[in-house]
mmCIF file of C-alpha atoms in Angstrom:
data_model
loop_
_atom_site.group_PDB
_atom_site.id
_atom_site.type_symbol
_atom_site.label_atom_id
_atom_site.label_comp_id
_atom_site.label_asym_id
_atom_site.label_seq_id
_atom_site.Cartn_x
_atom_site.Cartn_y
_atom_site.Cartn_z
ATOM 1 C CA ALA A 1 0.000 0.000 0.000
ATOM 2 C CA GLN A 2 1.063 3.571 -0.614
ATOM 3 C CA SER A 3 0.487 6.788 1.293
ATOM 4 C CA VAL A 4 1.255 10.445 0.690
ATOM 5 C CA THR A 5 1.908 13.261 3.145
ATOM 6 C CA GLN A 6 1.856 16.878 2.068
ATOM 7 C CA LEU A 7 3.639 18.725 4.794
ATOM 8 C CA ASP A 8 1.971 22.114 4.393
ATOM 9 C CA SER A 9 -1.769 22.674 4.146
ATOM 10 C CA GLN A 10 -1.350 26.313 3.087
ATOM 11 C CA VAL A 11 1.569 28.229 1.636
ATOM 12 C CA PRO A 12 1.312 32.024 1.267
ATOM 13 C CA VAL A 13 3.947 33.652 -0.913
ATOM 14 C CA PHE A 14 4.471 36.996 -2.604
ATOM 15 C CA GLU A 15 4.389 37.300 -6.357
ATOM 16 C CA GLU A 16 7.750 36.668 -8.058
ATOM 17 C CA ALA A 17 9.124 34.866 -4.991
ATOM 18 C CA PRO A 18 10.250 31.222 -5.170
ATOM 19 C CA VAL A 19 8.085 28.494 -3.678
ATOM 20 C CA GLU A 20 8.481 24.870 -2.604
ATOM 21 C CA LEU A 21 5.567 22.567 -1.841
ATOM 22 C CA ARG A 22 6.661 19.516 0.095
ATOM 23 C CA CYS A 23 5.555 15.938 -0.439
ATOM 24 C CA ASN A 24 6.689 12.706 1.198
ATOM 25 C CA TYR A 25 5.441 9.253 0.334
ATOM 26 C CA SER A 26 5.667 5.715 1.618
ATOM 27 C CA SER A 27 5.428 2.553 -0.405
ATOM 28 C CA SER A 28 6.568 -1.058 -0.273
ATOM 29 C CA VAL A 29 6.920 -1.162 -4.063
ATOM 30 C CA SER A 30 8.441 1.104 -6.671
ATOM 31 C CA VAL A 31 6.239 4.032 -7.552
ATOM 32 C CA TYR A 32 5.242 6.621 -10.042
ATOM 33 C CA LEU A 33 4.838 10.116 -8.626
ATOM 34 C CA PHE A 34 2.659 12.997 -9.734
ATOM 35 C CA TRP A 35 1.711 16.570 -8.969
ATOM 36 C CA TYR A 36 -1.737 17.786 -9.944
ATOM 37 C CA VAL A 37 -3.157 21.315 -9.805
ATOM 38 C CA GLN A 38 -6.766 22.274 -9.156
ATOM 39 C CA TYR A 39 -8.041 25.750 -9.924
ATOM 40 C CA PRO A 40 -11.270 26.892 -8.226
ATOM 41 C CA ASN A 41 -14.368 24.948 -9.289
ATOM 42 C CA GLN A 42 -12.419 22.791 -11.705
ATOM 43 C CA GLY A 43 -11.166 19.243 -11.891
ATOM 44 C CA LEU A 44 -7.555 18.235 -11.387
ATOM 45 C CA GLN A 45 -5.010 18.523 -14.168
ATOM 46 C CA LEU A 46 -1.587 16.983 -14.344
ATOM 47 C CA LEU A 47 1.290 19.342 -13.613
ATOM 48 C CA LEU A 48 4.150 16.841 -13.946
ATOM 49 C CA LYS A 49 5.051 13.217 -13.392
ATOM 50 C CA TYR A 50 8.010 11.031 -12.509
ATOM 51 C CA LEU A 51 8.019 7.594 -14.076
ATOM 52 C CA SER A 52 11.724 6.743 -14.342
ATOM 53 C CA GLY A 53 15.037 8.209 -15.429
ATOM 54 C CA SER A 54 16.146 11.700 -14.466
ATOM 55 C CA THR A 55 15.099 12.588 -10.949
ATOM 56 C CA LEU A 56 14.464 16.213 -11.896
ATOM 57 C CA VAL A 57 11.182 16.503 -13.699
ATOM 58 C CA LYS A 58 9.916 19.600 -15.461
ATOM 59 C CA GLY A 59 6.238 20.305 -15.888
ATOM 60 C CA ILE A 60 3.871 22.915 -17.200
ATOM 61 C CA ASN A 61 3.766 26.554 -16.109
ATOM 62 C CA GLY A 62 7.437 26.595 -15.035
ATOM 63 C CA PHE A 63 7.087 24.043 -12.236
ATOM 64 C CA GLU A 64 9.603 21.311 -11.541
ATOM 65 C CA ALA A 65 9.957 18.538 -8.982
ATOM 66 C CA GLU A 66 12.782 16.358 -7.758
ATOM 67 C CA PHE A 67 12.414 12.700 -6.866
ATOM 68 C CA ASN A 68 14.580 11.736 -3.892
ATOM 69 C CA LYS A 69 14.354 8.017 -3.301
ATOM 70 C CA SER A 70 16.448 7.946 -0.131
ATOM 71 C CA GLN A 71 14.253 10.593 1.490
ATOM 72 C CA THR A 72 11.062 9.315 -0.177
ATOM 73 C CA SER A 73 10.243 12.855 -1.231
ATOM 74 C CA PHE A 74 8.928 14.560 -4.348
ATOM 75 C CA HIS A 75 8.946 18.292 -3.633
ATOM 76 C CA LEU A 76 7.486 20.761 -6.117
ATOM 77 C CA ARG A 77 9.290 24.034 -6.873
ATOM 78 C CA LYS A 78 8.909 27.157 -8.933
ATOM 79 C CA PRO A 79 11.573 29.886 -8.990
ATOM 80 C CA SER A 80 9.137 32.790 -9.451
ATOM 81 C CA VAL A 81 5.389 32.508 -8.884
ATOM 82 C CA HIS A 82 2.576 34.488 -10.452
ATOM 83 C CA ILE A 83 -0.840 35.470 -9.136
ATOM 84 C CA SER A 84 -2.309 32.925 -11.562
ATOM 85 C CA ASP A 85 -0.508 30.100 -9.725
ATOM 86 C CA THR A 86 -2.946 30.473 -6.835
ATOM 87 C CA ALA A 87 -4.576 27.046 -6.649
ATOM 88 C CA GLU A 88 -4.567 23.806 -4.726
ATOM 89 C CA TYR A 89 -1.788 21.360 -5.460
ATOM 90 C CA PHE A 90 -1.967 17.615 -4.886
ATOM 91 C CA CYS A 91 0.874 15.149 -4.707
ATOM 92 C CA ALA A 92 -0.019 11.603 -5.731
ATOM 93 C CA VAL A 93 1.592 8.181 -5.901
ATOM 94 C CA LYS A 94 0.838 5.016 -7.809
ATOM 95 C CA GLY A 95 2.576 1.670 -7.668
ATOM 96 C CA THR A 96 4.283 0.610 -10.872
ATOM 97 C CA GLY A 97 3.043 -2.358 -12.846
ATOM 98 C CA ASN A 98 0.563 -4.896 -11.623
ATOM 99 C CA THR A 99 2.242 -5.333 -8.244
ATOM 100 C CA GLY A 100 1.369 -1.736 -7.404
ATOM 101 C CA GLY A 101 -2.241 -2.066 -8.290
ATOM 102 C CA PHE A 102 -4.254 0.312 -10.387
ATOM 103 C CA LYS A 103 -4.961 2.941 -7.766
ATOM 104 C CA THR A 104 -3.563 6.458 -7.498
ATOM 105 C CA ILE A 105 -3.353 7.702 -3.905
ATOM 106 C CA PHE A 106 -3.493 11.437 -3.217
ATOM 107 C CA GLY A 107 -2.207 13.679 -0.474
ATOM 108 C CA ALA A 108 -4.460 16.088 1.396
ATOM 109 C CA GLY A 109 -3.436 19.014 -0.792
ATOM 110 C CA THR A 110 -1.526 22.277 -0.349
ATOM 111 C CA ARG A 111 -3.284 25.549 -1.009
ATOM 112 C CA LEU A 112 -0.898 28.050 -2.587
ATOM 113 C CA PHE A 113 -1.799 31.723 -2.132
ATOM 114 C CA VAL A 114 0.177 34.161 -4.235
ATOM 115 C CA LYS A 115 -0.064 37.727 -2.970
ATOM 116 C CA ALA A 116 0.645 40.888 -4.933
ATOM 117 C CA ASP B 1 -9.618 16.785 -21.963
ATOM 118 C CA ALA B 2 -9.914 12.982 -22.005
ATOM 119 C CA GLY B 3 -13.559 13.020 -23.024
ATOM 120 C CA ILE B 4 -14.949 12.602 -19.509
ATOM 121 C CA THR B 5 -18.393 13.912 -18.663
ATOM 122 C CA GLN B 6 -19.924 13.796 -15.210
ATOM 123 C CA SER B 7 -23.631 14.227 -14.580
ATOM 124 C CA PRO B 8 -25.231 15.903 -12.845
ATOM 125 C CA ARG B 9 -22.761 18.671 -12.027
ATOM 126 C CA HIS B 10 -24.717 19.763 -8.980
ATOM 127 C CA LYS B 11 -27.309 17.971 -6.889
ATOM 128 C CA VAL B 12 -29.112 18.568 -3.639
ATOM 129 C CA THR B 13 -30.882 15.589 -2.142
ATOM 130 C CA GLU B 14 -32.525 14.608 1.113
ATOM 131 C CA THR B 15 -31.140 12.205 3.673
ATOM 132 C CA GLY B 16 -32.231 8.658 3.027
ATOM 133 C CA THR B 17 -32.849 9.021 -0.700
ATOM 134 C CA PRO B 18 -30.920 7.066 -3.334
ATOM 135 C CA VAL B 19 -28.620 9.009 -5.638
ATOM 136 C CA THR B 20 -26.774 7.926 -8.775
ATOM 137 C CA LEU B 21 -23.902 9.838 -10.309
ATOM 138 C CA ARG B 22 -22.794 9.092 -13.833
ATOM 139 C CA CYS B 23 -19.384 9.196 -15.426
ATOM 140 C CA HIS B 24 -19.213 8.882 -19.178
ATOM 141 C CA GLN B 25 -16.076 8.598 -21.294
ATOM 142 C CA THR B 26 -15.786 8.661 -25.051
ATOM 143 C CA GLU B 27 -12.441 6.920 -25.594
ATOM 144 C CA ASN B 28 -13.004 3.338 -24.352
ATOM 145 C CA HIS B 29 -10.406 3.433 -21.604
ATOM 146 C CA ARG B 30 -10.324 0.385 -19.386
ATOM 147 C CA TYR B 31 -9.672 1.950 -15.995
ATOM 148 C CA MET B 32 -12.171 4.261 -14.305
ATOM 149 C CA TYR B 33 -12.265 5.646 -10.788
ATOM 150 C CA TRP B 34 -14.555 7.486 -8.393
ATOM 151 C CA TYR B 35 -13.016 9.806 -5.811
ATOM 152 C CA ARG B 36 -14.520 12.139 -3.252
ATOM 153 C CA GLN B 37 -12.844 15.387 -2.307
ATOM 154 C CA ASP B 38 -13.208 16.862 1.167
ATOM 155 C CA PRO B 39 -11.271 19.676 2.853
ATOM 156 C CA GLY B 40 -8.238 18.339 4.687
ATOM 157 C CA HIS B 41 -8.509 14.912 3.103
ATOM 158 C CA GLY B 42 -7.553 15.514 -0.497
ATOM 159 C CA LEU B 43 -9.042 12.954 -2.849
ATOM 160 C CA ARG B 44 -10.015 9.580 -1.472
ATOM 161 C CA LEU B 45 -10.760 6.618 -3.675
ATOM 162 C CA ILE B 46 -14.275 5.206 -3.357
ATOM 163 C CA HIS B 47 -14.374 2.479 -6.028
ATOM 164 C CA TYR B 48 -12.600 1.699 -9.233
ATOM 165 C CA SER B 49 -13.119 -0.440 -12.292
ATOM 166 C CA TYR B 50 -10.676 -2.270 -14.512
ATOM 167 C CA GLY B 51 -13.179 -3.436 -17.104
ATOM 168 C CA VAL B 52 -16.833 -4.112 -17.799
ATOM 169 C CA LYS B 53 -18.360 -5.681 -14.681
ATOM 170 C CA ASP B 54 -14.931 -5.663 -12.985
ATOM 171 C CA THR B 55 -14.918 -3.344 -9.992
ATOM 172 C CA ASP B 56 -13.209 -3.150 -6.634
ATOM 173 C CA LYS B 57 -13.376 -1.138 -3.445
ATOM 174 C CA GLY B 58 -11.241 1.826 -2.579
ATOM 175 C CA GLU B 59 -10.442 3.241 0.834
ATOM 176 C CA VAL B 60 -13.859 4.836 1.543
ATOM 177 C CA SER B 61 -16.347 2.478 -0.097
ATOM 178 C CA ASP B 62 -18.871 2.098 2.748
ATOM 179 C CA GLY B 63 -22.276 3.426 1.720
ATOM 180 C CA TYR B 64 -21.435 3.407 -1.995
ATOM 181 C CA SER B 65 -21.890 0.931 -4.804
ATOM 182 C CA VAL B 66 -20.821 1.058 -8.439
ATOM 183 C CA SER B 67 -21.723 -0.549 -11.711
ATOM 184 C CA ARG B 68 -20.059 -0.745 -15.074
ATOM 185 C CA SER B 69 -22.204 -2.501 -17.647
ATOM 186 C CA LYS B 70 -20.593 -0.692 -20.579
ATOM 187 C CA THR B 71 -17.017 0.447 -21.125
ATOM 188 C CA GLU B 72 -18.040 4.074 -21.429
ATOM 189 C CA ASP B 73 -20.178 4.419 -18.296
ATOM 190 C CA PHE B 74 -19.241 4.073 -14.625
ATOM 191 C CA LEU B 75 -22.087 4.727 -12.199
ATOM 192 C CA LEU B 76 -21.744 5.582 -8.523
ATOM 193 C CA THR B 77 -24.790 4.964 -6.328
ATOM 194 C CA LEU B 78 -25.475 6.136 -2.819
ATOM 195 C CA GLU B 79 -28.154 3.687 -1.722
ATOM 196 C CA SER B 80 -29.386 5.890 1.135
ATOM 197 C CA ALA B 81 -27.679 9.257 1.208
ATOM 198 C CA THR B 82 -26.354 10.635 4.489
ATOM 199 C CA SER B 83 -25.074 14.103 5.389
ATOM 200 C CA SER B 84 -21.540 12.692 5.654
ATOM 201 C CA GLN B 85 -21.696 12.005 1.927
ATOM 202 C CA THR B 86 -21.951 15.703 1.135
ATOM 203 C CA SER B 87 -18.852 16.183 -0.969
ATOM 204 C CA VAL B 88 -17.456 16.847 -4.400
ATOM 205 C CA TYR B 89 -17.203 13.667 -6.428
ATOM 206 C CA PHE B 90 -14.678 13.233 -9.211
ATOM 207 C CA CYS B 91 -14.522 10.594 -11.858
ATOM 208 C CA ALA B 92 -11.164 9.761 -13.413
ATOM 209 C CA ILE B 93 -9.833 7.497 -16.114
ATOM 210 C CA LYS B 94 -6.390 6.069 -16.779
ATOM 211 C CA VAL B 95 -5.283 5.217 -20.254
ATOM 212 C CA THR B 96 -4.093 1.633 -20.614
ATOM 213 C CA ASP B 97 -0.475 2.386 -21.437
ATOM 214 C CA GLY B 98 -0.205 5.475 -19.277
ATOM 215 C CA ALA B 99 0.327 6.182 -15.612
ATOM 216 C CA GLU B 100 -1.553 9.352 -14.837
ATOM 217 C CA ALA B 101 -5.235 9.877 -14.231
ATOM 218 C CA PHE B 102 -7.457 12.283 -16.153
ATOM 219 C CA PHE B 103 -10.317 13.866 -14.261
ATOM 220 C CA GLY B 104 -13.822 14.990 -14.963
ATOM 221 C CA GLN B 105 -15.109 18.362 -13.804
ATOM 222 C CA GLY B 106 -16.712 17.013 -10.665
ATOM 223 C CA THR B 107 -20.186 16.700 -9.165
ATOM 224 C CA ARG B 108 -21.060 18.743 -6.099
ATOM 225 C CA LEU B 109 -23.500 16.723 -3.983
ATOM 226 C CA THR B 110 -25.257 18.181 -0.970
ATOM 227 C CA VAL B 111 -27.278 15.923 1.317
ATOM 228 C CA VAL B 112 -29.689 17.860 3.533
#
């Protein structure tokens, strides 16, 4: 079974400042890792994903995340945020292949507030 | 957009009544999921399906049932709605050779 912990429920930040949203996971099998973004009154959309290979993953809207296997972390970063980045961000994990099952498990979410 | 449509988008119902939410997809993907979203809990998996008539329970399945008689439709039924089932419900699909999930726009259900 897998689980995900998002360490911050809310992150306020000023426009153009850098931001890091933290995510830790636990799993007994190898995993795929994801970050999703949810804008108000909308569904979730994929921001980026780690499947294999390079541990630094780049996504849409200037976001990137780094997979750290030894620390079981997948933190999301952006060097300079915009007002339009205000949204809720979800970290998610899924076991690879059939041994991991077909289920994607989500964290509780981090609400990012970007202030002018 | 993975061709996912949820209906209805909003519903208010009374405690004790049955409610069915529908998820429809247009691309014949095998895997479909129902999640509920609640503040402080993120998305929690209710049920999922890996083919026609093949379904399994997620982490919060009590009080819910599902059916999948056709590839394109995955129905979520609350047999007797309770106030604790007030939530936003999301349907998702996963393409067969992919890893990530694609989500519908959600259904906001209020049980009064």
